[in-house]
PDB file of C-alpha atoms in Angstrom:
ATOM      1  CA  MET T   9     101.995 115.390  93.415  1.00 92.00           C
ATOM      2  CA  ILE T  10     103.436 112.236  91.922  1.00 94.00           C
ATOM      3  CA  LEU T  11     101.170 109.987  89.865  1.00 96.00           C
ATOM      4  CA  PHE T  12     101.944 106.260  89.830  1.00 96.00           C
ATOM      5  CA  ALA T  13     101.041 104.297  86.700  1.00 95.00           C
ATOM      6  CA  SER T  14     101.175 101.781  88.250  1.00 93.00           C
ATOM      7  CA  GLY T  15     101.913  99.276  91.010  1.00 92.00           C
ATOM      8  CA  ARG T  16      98.621  97.461  90.384  1.00 96.00           C
ATOM      9  CA  THR T  17      98.916  96.629  86.686  1.00 98.00           C
ATOM     10  CA  ASP T  18     101.126  97.344  83.669  1.00 98.00           C
ATOM     11  CA  ILE T  19      99.605 100.461  82.118  1.00 98.00           C
ATOM     12  CA  PRO T  20     102.265 101.000  79.399  1.00 98.00           C
ATOM     13  CA  ALA T  21     101.997  97.387  78.212  1.00 98.00           C
ATOM     14  CA  PHE T  22      98.215  97.008  78.107  1.00 98.00           C
ATOM     15  CA  TYR T  23      96.503 100.350  78.651  1.00 98.00           C
ATOM     16  CA  SER T  24      98.553 103.036  76.878  1.00 98.00           C
ATOM     17  CA  GLU T  25      95.727 104.197  74.606  1.00 98.00           C
ATOM     18  CA  TRP T  26      93.371 104.515  77.577  1.00 98.00           C
ATOM     19  CA  PHE T  27      95.965 106.452  79.557  1.00 98.00           C
ATOM     20  CA  MET T  28      96.517 108.946  76.771  1.00 98.00           C
ATOM     21  CA  ASN T  29      92.769 109.405  76.405  1.00 98.00           C
ATOM     22  CA  ARG T  30      92.692 110.327  80.091  1.00 98.00           C
ATOM     23  CA  VAL T  31      95.551 112.797  79.620  1.00 98.00           C
ATOM     24  CA  LYS T  32      93.598 114.432  76.789  1.00 98.00           C
ATOM     25  CA  ALA T  33      90.432 114.509  78.920  1.00 98.00           C
ATOM     26  CA  GLY T  34      92.398 115.997  81.813  1.00 97.00           C
ATOM     27  CA  PHE T  35      91.251 113.632  84.563  1.00 98.00           C
ATOM     28  CA  VAL T  36      91.031 109.991  85.634  1.00 98.00           C
ATOM     29  CA  ASP T  37      88.614 108.247  88.005  1.00 98.00           C
ATOM     30  CA  VAL T  38      89.928 105.627  90.432  1.00 98.00           C
ATOM     31  CA  ARG T  39      87.812 103.278  92.534  1.00 96.00           C
ATOM     32  CA  ASN T  40      88.797 102.561  96.105  1.00 94.00           C
ATOM     33  CA  PRO T  41      89.789  98.867  95.994  1.00 89.00           C
ATOM     34  CA  TYR T  42      88.076  98.221  99.346  1.00 91.00           C
ATOM     35  CA  TYR T  43      85.020 100.505  98.986  1.00 94.00           C
ATOM     36  CA  PRO T  44      84.234 100.457  95.237  1.00 93.00           C
ATOM     37  CA  GLU T  45      81.484 103.071  95.400  1.00 96.00           C
ATOM     38  CA  GLN T  46      84.075 105.583  96.620  1.00 97.00           C
ATOM     39  CA  VAL T  47      85.755 107.157  93.592  1.00 98.00           C
ATOM     40  CA  THR T  48      88.679 109.574  93.576  1.00 98.00           C
ATOM     41  CA  ARG T  49      89.072 111.874  90.589  1.00 98.00           C
ATOM     42  CA  TYR T  50      92.604 113.011  89.836  1.00 97.00           C
ATOM     43  CA  LEU T  51      93.258 115.927  87.509  1.00 97.00           C
ATOM     44  CA  LEU T  52      95.908 115.238  84.888  1.00 97.00           C
ATOM     45  CA  ASN T  53      97.582 118.558  84.236  1.00 95.00           C
ATOM     46  CA  THR T  54     101.016 120.024  84.791  1.00 94.00           C
ATOM     47  CA  ASP T  55      99.785 122.381  87.484  1.00 94.00           C
ATOM     48  CA  ALA T  56      98.969 119.441  89.774  1.00 92.00           C
ATOM     49  CA  VAL T  57     101.187 116.585  88.553  1.00 96.00           C
ATOM     50  CA  ASP T  58     104.937 117.042  88.995  1.00 95.00           C
ATOM     51  CA  CYS T  59     105.913 113.612  87.742  1.00 96.00           C
ATOM     52  CA  ILE T  60     104.305 110.478  86.299  1.00 98.00           C
ATOM     53  CA  VAL T  61     106.054 107.309  87.399  1.00 97.00           C
ATOM     54  CA  PHE T  62     105.563 104.324  85.105  1.00 98.00           C
ATOM     55  CA  CYS T  63     106.356 100.742  86.057  1.00 97.00           C
ATOM     56  CA  SER T  64     106.371  98.231  83.205  1.00 98.00           C
ATOM     57  CA  LYS T  65     107.673  94.949  81.839  1.00 98.00           C
ATOM     58  CA  ASN T  66     106.888  96.049  78.294  1.00 98.00           C
ATOM     59  CA  PRO T  67     107.135  99.822  77.760  1.00 98.00           C
ATOM     60  CA  ALA T  68     107.084  99.718  73.943  1.00 98.00           C
ATOM     61  CA  PRO T  69     103.322 100.370  73.477  1.00 98.00           C
ATOM     62  CA  ILE T  70     103.657 103.796  75.090  1.00 98.00           C
ATOM     63  CA  PHE T  71     106.517 104.926  72.825  1.00 98.00           C
ATOM     64  CA  PRO T  72     104.209 106.651  70.281  1.00 97.00           C
ATOM     65  CA  TYR T  73     102.962 108.914  73.080  1.00 98.00           C
ATOM     66  CA  ILE T  74     106.264 109.846  74.719  1.00 97.00           C
ATOM     67  CA  GLU T  75     106.601 113.240  73.033  1.00 97.00           C
ATOM     68  CA  GLU T  76     103.148 114.242  74.240  1.00 97.00           C
ATOM     69  CA  LEU T  77     103.956 113.030  77.748  1.00 97.00           C
ATOM     70  CA  LYS T  78     107.158 115.070  77.967  1.00 96.00           C
ATOM     71  CA  LYS T  79     105.123 118.051  79.197  1.00 96.00           C
ATOM     72  CA  PHE T  80     105.001 116.166  82.507  1.00 97.00           C
ATOM     73  CA  GLY T  81     107.929 115.112  84.621  1.00 97.00           C
ATOM     74  CA  LEU T  82     108.579 111.434  83.824  1.00 98.00           C
ATOM     75  CA  TYR T  83     110.305 108.463  85.402  1.00 98.00           C
ATOM     76  CA  PHE T  84     110.251 104.854  84.205  1.00 98.00           C
ATOM     77  CA  PHE T  85     110.940 101.619  86.031  1.00 98.00           C
ATOM     78  CA  VAL T  86     111.366  98.748  83.594  1.00 98.00           C
ATOM     79  CA  THR T  87     111.408  95.287  85.131  1.00 98.00           C
ATOM     80  CA  ILE T  88     113.654  92.762  83.418  1.00 98.00           C
ATOM     81  CA  THR T  89     114.148  89.414  85.130  1.00 98.00           C
ATOM     82  CA  PRO T  90     115.639  86.104  83.952  1.00 98.00           C
ATOM     83  CA  TYR T  91     112.496  83.993  84.328  1.00 98.00           C
ATOM     84  CA  GLY T  92     110.956  81.978  81.514  1.00 97.00           C
ATOM     85  CA  LYS T  93     107.388  81.512  80.317  1.00 98.00           C
ATOM     86  CA  ASP T  94     106.793  79.096  83.200  1.00 97.00           C
ATOM     87  CA  ILE T  95     106.909  82.105  85.533  1.00 98.00           C
ATOM     88  CA  GLU T  96     106.129  85.108  83.303  1.00 98.00           C
ATOM     89  CA  PRO T  97     103.919  83.621  80.572  1.00 98.00           C
ATOM     90  CA  ASN T  98     102.974  86.817  78.735  1.00 98.00           C
ATOM     91  CA  VAL T  99     106.051  88.993  79.192  1.00 98.00           C
ATOM     92  CA  PRO T 100     107.826  89.635  75.847  1.00 98.00           C
ATOM     93  CA  ASP T 101     111.176  88.053  75.099  1.00 97.00           C
ATOM     94  CA  LYS T 102     113.772  89.615  77.383  1.00 97.00           C
ATOM     95  CA  SER T 103     116.091  90.540  74.519  1.00 97.00           C
ATOM     96  CA  LYS T 104     113.252  92.634  73.051  1.00 98.00           C
ATOM     97  CA  VAL T 105     112.585  94.328  76.408  1.00 98.00           C
ATOM     98  CA  ILE T 106     116.301  95.138  76.724  1.00 98.00           C
ATOM     99  CA  GLU T 107     116.223  96.710  73.251  1.00 98.00           C
ATOM    100  CA  ASP T 108     113.163  98.747  74.224  1.00 98.00           C
ATOM    101  CA  PHE T 109     114.851  99.805  77.474  1.00 98.00           C
ATOM    102  CA  ALA T 110     117.780 101.117  75.455  1.00 98.00           C
ATOM    103  CA  GLU T 111     115.452 102.981  73.099  1.00 98.00           C
ATOM    104  CA  LEU T 112     113.530 104.570  75.975  1.00 98.00           C
ATOM    105  CA  SER T 113     116.806 105.666  77.533  1.00 98.00           C
ATOM    106  CA  ARG T 114     117.907 107.241  74.253  1.00 97.00           C
ATOM    107  CA  ILE T 115     114.598 109.131  74.036  1.00 97.00           C
ATOM    108  CA  LEU T 116     114.416 110.353  77.643  1.00 97.00           C
ATOM    109  CA  GLY T 117     117.974 110.099  78.952  1.00 96.00           C
ATOM    110  CA  LYS T 118     119.355 107.583  81.424  1.00 96.00           C
ATOM    111  CA  LYS T 119     118.423 109.728  84.444  1.00 96.00           C
ATOM    112  CA  LYS T 120     114.737 109.041  83.765  1.00 97.00           C
ATOM    113  CA  ILE T 121     114.893 105.256  83.645  1.00 98.00           C
ATOM    114  CA  ALA T 122     115.808 102.544  86.143  1.00 98.00           C
ATOM    115  CA  TRP T 123     116.079  98.795  85.824  1.00 98.00           C
ATOM    116  CA  ARG T 124     114.103  96.668  88.267  1.00 97.00           C
ATOM    117  CA  TYR T 125     115.367  93.135  88.861  1.00 98.00           C
ATOM    118  CA  ASP T 126     112.646  91.803  91.088  1.00 96.00           C
ATOM    119  CA  PRO T 127     111.311  89.798  92.669  1.00 97.00           C
ATOM    120  CA  ILE T 128     114.237  87.463  93.250  1.00 97.00           C
ATOM    121  CA  PHE T 129     113.297  83.933  94.277  1.00 98.00           C
ATOM    122  CA  ILE T 130     115.251  80.708  94.332  1.00 98.00           C
ATOM    123  CA  ASN T 131     114.230  77.172  93.417  1.00 97.00           C
ATOM    124  CA  GLY T 132     115.661  74.211  91.539  1.00 96.00           C
ATOM    125  CA  ASP T 133     115.498  75.972  88.164  1.00 96.00           C
ATOM    126  CA  TYR T 134     116.376  79.477  89.292  1.00 98.00           C
ATOM    127  CA  THR T 135     119.333  79.062  91.605  1.00 98.00           C
ATOM    128  CA  ALA T 136     121.478  81.776  93.153  1.00 98.00           C
ATOM    129  CA  ALA T 137     124.227  80.988  90.641  1.00 98.00           C
ATOM    130  CA  TYR T 138     121.734  81.309  87.777  1.00 98.00           C
ATOM    131  CA  HIS T 139     120.627  84.742  89.023  1.00 98.00           C
ATOM    132  CA  ILE T 140     124.192  85.967  89.285  1.00 98.00           C
ATOM    133  CA  ARG T 141     125.074  84.760  85.784  1.00 98.00           C
ATOM    134  CA  LYS T 142     121.949  86.257  84.198  1.00 98.00           C
ATOM    135  CA  PHE T 143     122.257  89.491  86.146  1.00 98.00           C
ATOM    136  CA  ARG T 144     125.747  90.041  84.749  1.00 98.00           C
ATOM    137  CA  GLU T 145     124.582  89.290  81.202  1.00 98.00           C
ATOM    138  CA  MET T 146     121.764  91.805  81.488  1.00 98.00           C
ATOM    139  CA  ALA T 147     123.822  94.410  83.330  1.00 98.00           C
ATOM    140  CA  GLU T 148     126.470  94.393  80.617  1.00 98.00           C
ATOM    141  CA  LYS T 149     123.772  95.220  78.044  1.00 98.00           C
ATOM    142  CA  LEU T 150     122.008  97.855  80.157  1.00 98.00           C
ATOM    143  CA  ALA T 151     124.990  99.673  81.673  1.00 97.00           C
ATOM    144  CA  HIS T 152     125.103 102.277  78.887  1.00 96.00           C
ATOM    145  CA  PHE T 153     121.422 103.102  79.354  1.00 98.00           C
ATOM    146  CA  THR T 154     120.918 103.438  83.108  1.00 98.00           C
ATOM    147  CA  ASP T 155     122.983 103.992  86.214  1.00 96.00           C
ATOM    148  CA  ARG T 156     120.439 102.507  88.642  1.00 97.00           C
ATOM    149  CA  CYS T 157     119.100  99.029  89.394  1.00 97.00           C
ATOM    150  CA  ILE T 158     116.488  98.230  92.053  1.00 96.00           C
ATOM    151  CA  ILE T 159     116.424  94.690  93.449  1.00 96.00           C
ATOM    152  CA  SER T 160     114.089  92.999  95.894  1.00 94.00           C
ATOM    153  CA  PHE T 161     113.532  89.488  97.173  1.00 95.00           C
ATOM    154  CA  VAL T 162     110.144  87.851  96.859  1.00 95.00           C
ATOM    155  CA  ASP T 163     107.485  88.538  99.492  1.00 91.00           C
ATOM    156  CA  LEU T 164     104.927  85.814 100.108  1.00 92.00           C
ATOM    157  CA  TYR T 165     101.690  87.773  99.881  1.00 90.00           C
ATOM    158  CA  SER T 166      98.450  85.788 100.087  1.00 91.00           C
ATOM    159  CA  LYS T 167      97.813  86.077  96.328  1.00 91.00           C
ATOM    160  CA  THR T 168     101.394  85.034  95.628  1.00 94.00           C
ATOM    161  CA  LYS T 169     101.100  81.930  97.802  1.00 93.00           C
ATOM    162  CA  LYS T 170      97.795  81.043  96.163  1.00 93.00           C
ATOM    163  CA  ASN T 171      99.156  81.217  92.606  1.00 92.00           C
ATOM    164  CA  PHE T 172     102.653  79.909  93.376  1.00 95.00           C
ATOM    165  CA  PRO T 173     102.304  77.528  96.357  1.00 95.00           C
ATOM    166  CA  THR T 174     105.816  76.056  96.036  1.00 96.00           C
ATOM    167  CA  LEU T 175     107.466  79.455  96.368  1.00 96.00           C
ATOM    168  CA  LYS T 176     109.660  79.960  99.429  1.00 96.00           C
ATOM    169  CA  GLU T 177     111.300  82.896 101.160  1.00 95.00           C
ATOM    170  CA  VAL T 178     114.917  83.554 100.226  1.00 96.00           C
ATOM    171  CA  SER T 179     117.198  82.776 103.145  1.00 96.00           C
ATOM    172  CA  LYS T 180     119.341  85.462 104.740  1.00 95.00           C
ATOM    173  CA  GLU T 181     122.451  83.620 103.590  1.00 96.00           C
ATOM    174  CA  ASP T 182     121.289  83.561  99.974  1.00 97.00           C
ATOM    175  CA  LYS T 183     120.261  87.219 100.125  1.00 96.00           C
ATOM    176  CA  ILE T 184     123.764  88.157 101.255  1.00 96.00           C
ATOM    177  CA  PHE T 185     125.403  85.881  98.656  1.00 97.00           C
ATOM    178  CA  ILE T 186     123.361  87.382  95.802  1.00 97.00           C
ATOM    179  CA  ALA T 187     123.703  90.956  97.059  1.00 96.00           C
ATOM    180  CA  GLN T 188     127.465  90.607  97.303  1.00 97.00           C
ATOM    181  CA  ALA T 189     127.694  89.374  93.714  1.00 97.00           C
ATOM    182  CA  PHE T 190     125.272  91.977  92.355  1.00 98.00           C
ATOM    183  CA  GLY T 191     127.062  94.753  94.224  1.00 97.00           C
ATOM    184  CA  ARG T 192     130.388  93.712  92.749  1.00 97.00           C
ATOM    185  CA  ILE T 193     128.942  93.561  89.210  1.00 98.00           C
ATOM    186  CA  GLY T 194     127.300  96.944  89.649  1.00 97.00           C
ATOM    187  CA  MET T 195     130.547  98.505  90.807  1.00 97.00           C
ATOM    188  CA  GLU T 196     132.380  97.085  87.788  1.00 97.00           C
ATOM    189  CA  LEU T 197     129.786  98.382  85.322  1.00 98.00           C
ATOM    190  CA  GLY T 198     128.859 101.696  86.927  1.00 97.00           C
ATOM    191  CA  ILE T 199     125.337 100.732  87.995  1.00 97.00           C
ATOM    192  CA  ARG T 200     124.231 101.649  91.502  1.00 96.00           C
ATOM    193  CA  ILE T 201     122.425  98.685  93.073  1.00 97.00           C
ATOM    194  CA  GLU T 202     119.650  99.529  95.527  1.00 95.00           C
ATOM    195  CA  SER T 203     117.332  97.331  97.551  1.00 93.00           C
ATOM    196  CA  CYS T 204     113.589  97.920  97.733  1.00 84.00           C
ATOM    197  CA  ALA T 205     111.767  97.621 101.088  1.00 74.00           C
ATOM    198  CA  GLU T 206     114.078  94.907 102.402  1.00 80.00           C
ATOM    199  CA  ASP T 207     114.266  93.945 106.065  1.00 80.00           C
ATOM    200  CA  ILE T 208     117.991  93.253 105.820  1.00 88.00           C
ATOM    201  CA  ASP T 209     120.682  95.906 105.467  1.00 87.00           C
ATOM    202  CA  LEU T 210     122.848  94.931 102.496  1.00 91.00           C
ATOM    203  CA  PHE T 211     125.000  98.069 102.388  1.00 88.00           C
ATOM    204  CA  ALA T 212     128.125  96.207 103.504  1.00 92.00           C
ATOM    205  CA  TYR T 213     127.742  93.986 100.426  1.00 86.00           C
ATOM    206  CA  GLY T 214     127.476  96.807  97.879  1.00 89.00           C
ATOM    207  CA  VAL T 215     123.699  97.280  97.845  1.00 93.00           C
ATOM    208  CA  GLU T 216     122.305 100.579  99.099  1.00 90.00           C
ATOM    209  CA  ARG T 217     119.027 100.775 100.990  1.00 87.00           C
ATOM    210  CA  GLY T 218     116.972 102.534  98.365  1.00 78.00           C
ATOM    211  CA  ALA T 219     113.729 104.405  97.962  1.00 80.00           C
ATOM    212  CA  CYS T 220     112.474 103.686  94.444  1.00 85.00           C
ATOM    213  CA  VAL T 221     110.643 107.014  94.207  1.00 89.00           C
ATOM    214  CA  SER T 222     112.830 109.335  96.238  1.00 87.00           C
ATOM    215  CA  LYS T 223     112.959 113.124  96.300  1.00 90.00           C
ATOM    216  CA  GLU T 224     116.508 113.045  94.981  1.00 91.00           C
ATOM    217  CA  VAL T 225     115.661 110.680  92.103  1.00 93.00           C
ATOM    218  CA  ILE T 226     112.665 112.694  90.871  1.00 94.00           C
ATOM    219  CA  GLU T 227     114.552 115.984  91.197  1.00 94.00           C
ATOM    220  CA  LYS T 228     117.570 114.695  89.287  1.00 94.00           C
ATOM    221  CA  ALA T 229     115.453 113.090  86.566  1.00 94.00           C
ATOM    222  CA  ASN T 230     113.399 116.187  85.842  1.00 95.00           C
ATOM    223  CA  GLY T 231     115.630 119.095  86.800  1.00 93.00           C
ATOM    224  CA  ILE T 232     113.295 120.380  89.498  1.00 91.00           C
ATOM    225  CA  ARG T 233     113.394 120.929  93.239  1.00 91.00           C
ATOM    226  CA  LEU T 234     110.632 119.455  95.403  1.00 91.00           C
ATOM    227  CA  MET T 235     109.405 120.462  98.810  1.00 86.00           C
ATOM    228  CA  GLU T 236     109.643 117.790 101.497  1.00 73.00           C
ATOM    229  CA  ASN T 237     106.464 115.686 101.597  1.00 68.00           C
ATOM    230  CA  GLY T 238     107.190 112.834 103.955  1.00 63.00           C
ATOM    231  CA  ARG T 239     107.222 109.137 103.151  1.00 57.00           C
ATOM    232  CA  GLN T 240     104.588 106.748 101.897  1.00 58.00           C
ATOM    233  CA  HIS T 241     105.365 103.532 103.827  1.00 53.00           C
ATOM    234  CA  LEU T 242     103.059 101.379 101.704  1.00 55.00           C
ATOM    235  CA  ARG T 243     105.143  98.428 102.824  1.00 56.00           C
ATOM    236  CA  LYS T 244     107.313  97.892 105.834  1.00 59.00           C
ATOM    237  CA  HIS T 245     110.781  99.380 105.223  1.00 56.00           C
ATOM    238  CA  CYS T 246     109.475 101.450 102.261  1.00 67.00           C
ATOM    239  CA  ASP T 247     110.859 105.007 102.158  1.00 70.00           C
ATOM    240  CA  CYS T 248     109.303 106.238  98.904  1.00 79.00           C
ATOM    241  CA  LEU T 249     107.636 109.597  98.468  1.00 87.00           C
ATOM    242  CA  PRO T 250     103.818 109.515  98.573  1.00 88.00           C
ATOM    243  CA  THR T 251     102.339 108.642  95.179  1.00 92.00           C
ATOM    244  CA  ARG T 252      98.787 108.244  93.902  1.00 94.00           C
ATOM    245  CA  ASP T 253      98.147 105.007  92.009  1.00 96.00           C
ATOM    246  CA  ILE T 254      95.516 105.357  89.275  1.00 96.00           C
ATOM    247  CA  ALA T 255      95.105 101.705  88.351  1.00 96.00           C
ATOM    248  CA  TYR T 256      93.107  98.655  89.409  1.00 96.00           C
ATOM    249  CA  TYR T 257      94.010  95.282  90.888  1.00 96.00           C
ATOM    250  CA  ASN T 258      93.334  91.978  89.099  1.00 97.00           C
ATOM    251  CA  CYS T 259      93.765  93.277  85.555  1.00 98.00           C
ATOM    252  CA  CYS T 260      97.372  92.592  84.526  1.00 98.00           C
ATOM    253  CA  PRO T 261      97.475  90.079  81.626  1.00 98.00           C
ATOM    254  CA  HIS T 262     101.183  89.359  82.127  1.00 98.00           C
ATOM    255  CA  LEU T 263      99.921  86.762  84.664  1.00 98.00           C
ATOM    256  CA  CYS T 264     103.285  86.384  86.388  1.00 98.00           C
ATOM    257  CA  ARG T 265     103.037  83.600  88.953  1.00 97.00           C
ATOM    258  CA  TYR T 266     104.592  85.638  91.761  1.00 96.00           C
ATOM    259  CA  CYS T 267     102.279  88.637  91.252  1.00 96.00           C
ATOM    260  CA  TYR T 268     100.744  90.182  94.377  1.00 92.00           C
ATOM    261  CA  ALA T 269      98.186  92.231  92.392  1.00 95.00           C
ATOM    262  CA  ASN T 270      96.269  89.444  90.612  1.00 95.00           C
ATOM    263  CA  TYR T 271      93.911  87.049  92.359  1.00 94.00           C
ATOM    264  CA  ASP T 272      93.754  84.516  89.518  1.00 95.00           C
ATOM    265  CA  GLU T 273      93.694  84.267  85.729  1.00 96.00           C
ATOM    266  CA  ALA T 274      89.893  84.023  85.461  1.00 97.00           C
ATOM    267  CA  THR T 275      89.408  87.273  87.393  1.00 97.00           C
ATOM    268  CA  VAL T 276      92.012  89.037  85.251  1.00 98.00           C
ATOM    269  CA  ARG T 277      90.360  87.929  82.012  1.00 98.00           C
ATOM    270  CA  LYS T 278      86.934  88.984  83.303  1.00 98.00           C
ATOM    271  CA  ASN T 279      88.190  92.426  84.269  1.00 98.00           C
ATOM    272  CA  TYR T 280      90.228  92.911  81.103  1.00 98.00           C
ATOM    273  CA  ALA T 281      87.077  92.259  79.060  1.00 98.00           C
ATOM    274  CA  LEU T 282      85.445  95.201  80.859  1.00 98.00           C
ATOM    275  CA  HIS T 283      88.172  97.639  79.818  1.00 98.00           C
ATOM    276  CA  ASP T 284      86.985 100.510  77.630  1.00 98.00           C
ATOM    277  CA  VAL T 285      89.615 102.852  76.213  1.00 98.00           C
ATOM    278  CA  ASN T 286      87.107 105.719  76.365  1.00 98.00           C
ATOM    279  CA  SER T 287      86.044 105.219  79.997  1.00 98.00           C
ATOM    280  CA  SER T 288      87.281 107.491  82.762  1.00 98.00           C
ATOM    281  CA  PHE T 289      87.869 104.273  84.761  1.00 98.00           C
ATOM    282  CA  LEU T 290      90.562 101.752  83.861  1.00 98.00           C
ATOM    283  CA  ILE T 291      88.115  98.875  84.306  1.00 98.00           C
ATOM    284  CA  GLY T 292      84.402  99.293  83.673  1.00 97.00           C
ATOM    285  CA  GLY T 293      82.553 102.581  83.812  1.00 97.00           C
ATOM    286  CA  ALA T 294      80.562 104.908  86.009  1.00 96.00           C
ATOM    287  CA  LYS T 295      77.741 103.629  88.221  1.00 96.00           C
ATOM    288  CA  SER T 296      74.725 105.423  89.682  1.00 96.00           C
ATOM    289  CA  THR T 297      75.941 104.620  93.185  1.00 96.00           C
ATOM    290  CA  ASP T 298      79.364 106.233  92.691  1.00 97.00           C
ATOM    291  CA  VAL T 299      80.424 108.951  95.089  1.00 97.00           C
ATOM    292  CA  ILE T 300      83.071 111.005  93.298  1.00 97.00           C
ATOM    293  CA  ASN T 301      85.555 113.005  95.351  1.00 97.00           C
ATOM    294  CA  VAL T 302      87.948 115.314  93.547  1.00 96.00           C
ATOM    295  CA  ALA T 303      91.410 114.838  95.026  1.00 96.00           C
ATOM    296  CA  ALA T 304      93.135 117.747  96.706  1.00 92.00           C
ATOM    297  CA  GLN T 305      96.119 118.135  94.412  1.00 92.00           C
ATOM    298  CA  LYS T 306      98.934 120.618  94.311  1.00 90.00           C
ATOM    299  CA  SER T 307     102.392 120.809  92.890  1.00 91.00           C
ATOM    300  CA  TRP T 308     105.275 119.949  95.198  1.00 89.00           C
ATOM    301  CA  GLU T 309     107.769 121.889  93.123  1.00 88.00           C
ATOM    302  CA  ASP T 310     109.704 124.440  95.143  1.00 84.00           C
ATOM    303  CA  LYS T 311     110.105 127.406  92.818  1.00 73.00           C
ATOM    304  CA  GLN T 312     111.707 129.761  95.343  1.00 68.00           C
ATOM    305  CA  LEU T 313     115.038 131.160  94.239  1.00 50.00           C
ATOM    306  CA  LEU T 314     118.081 129.992  96.145  1.00 47.00           C
ATOM    307  CA  LEU T 315     120.215 132.718  97.690  1.00 41.00           C
ATOM    308  CA  PHE T 316     123.415 130.812  97.022  1.00 40.00           C
TER     309      PHE T 316
END
C-alpha cells in the first residue's frame, strides 16, 4: 500500500517528531473525518507499506529522520509558489525552500522528488505574466534537482471561498496562456510539466495530463514493480493510485488563504494545541468510545521474476 503524509496537513513541516514516533511504534491511528468514533489503525512496516508519499511546503524539519525513513519507499512533493505572506503567511521564505528542495534531491535523488506549483490563481497582484516570470525564475533554480513539475489551477472549495472570498476561477483562456508558457519553459529546462486533476486537456500546449502518484512514478522512484491496483479518483479527473492519508483536517499552521483543508484559523490553533507527539493520533488522543479497526494492508510489490 501507499501511505500519504499528507493531503490534509503538512506533516514534515509541523509533525515530523510525531511521525517518527509512530514509525518507531509501528502503527498510527486515524479518525474518520465524518464519523470520529471510527478509527483506522495502519501498521507502519515495510511488509505493508511500499511507499510513503510526503507533501510539504517546508520539508526541512524531517531531514534529520531521512536516513531512518530510507527503509521505506519514499516520494516527496514540495510545493513552491510565488505568493507572499498575504496569501501564505507562515510558509518559509521561498529561497530557503528552494535550497531545502535541492538538499533533499541530493540526499534522495531527483527521481524521488517533484515540484508542485499549485494552486494557480490570478488577481490584480498575481497576474498571468507574474506567474510566468516567477515560474521561470524558480524552474531555472530547480531544474538540476527534479525533472517533474505538477501544476493545477485553483478550485473553489467551500472552505476556500470562506477564507478567500475574492478568489475567482481561472478562465480557460488564461489556463491555456499559462500552460503554453510553462510548457515551453519546461521543455527548455528539461522539466516535464504535468497537470493535476484538471478538466481541460493542456497536452497541445506542452502540459501532460498527469497522475501525481502514478504506478510509473512510484516504480521509477524506488526501483520496484507494483501490481495494478486501480485508481483513487478522490477528485474528478484524478488518476492517482489509491493512497491512505494518515492526517487530520483543520490542523495546518501554514494558514494559506486558498487552503481546502482548514476551516479557519481559530479551529487550526485549537487543534494544534491538542497535538501530542507521543499520541497514536495526530490530534488528541484515544477516547473510550473509539472503535478501532485494523486496516487490511498488503504490499503491492510484484516480486515475480520476469521471463524476458
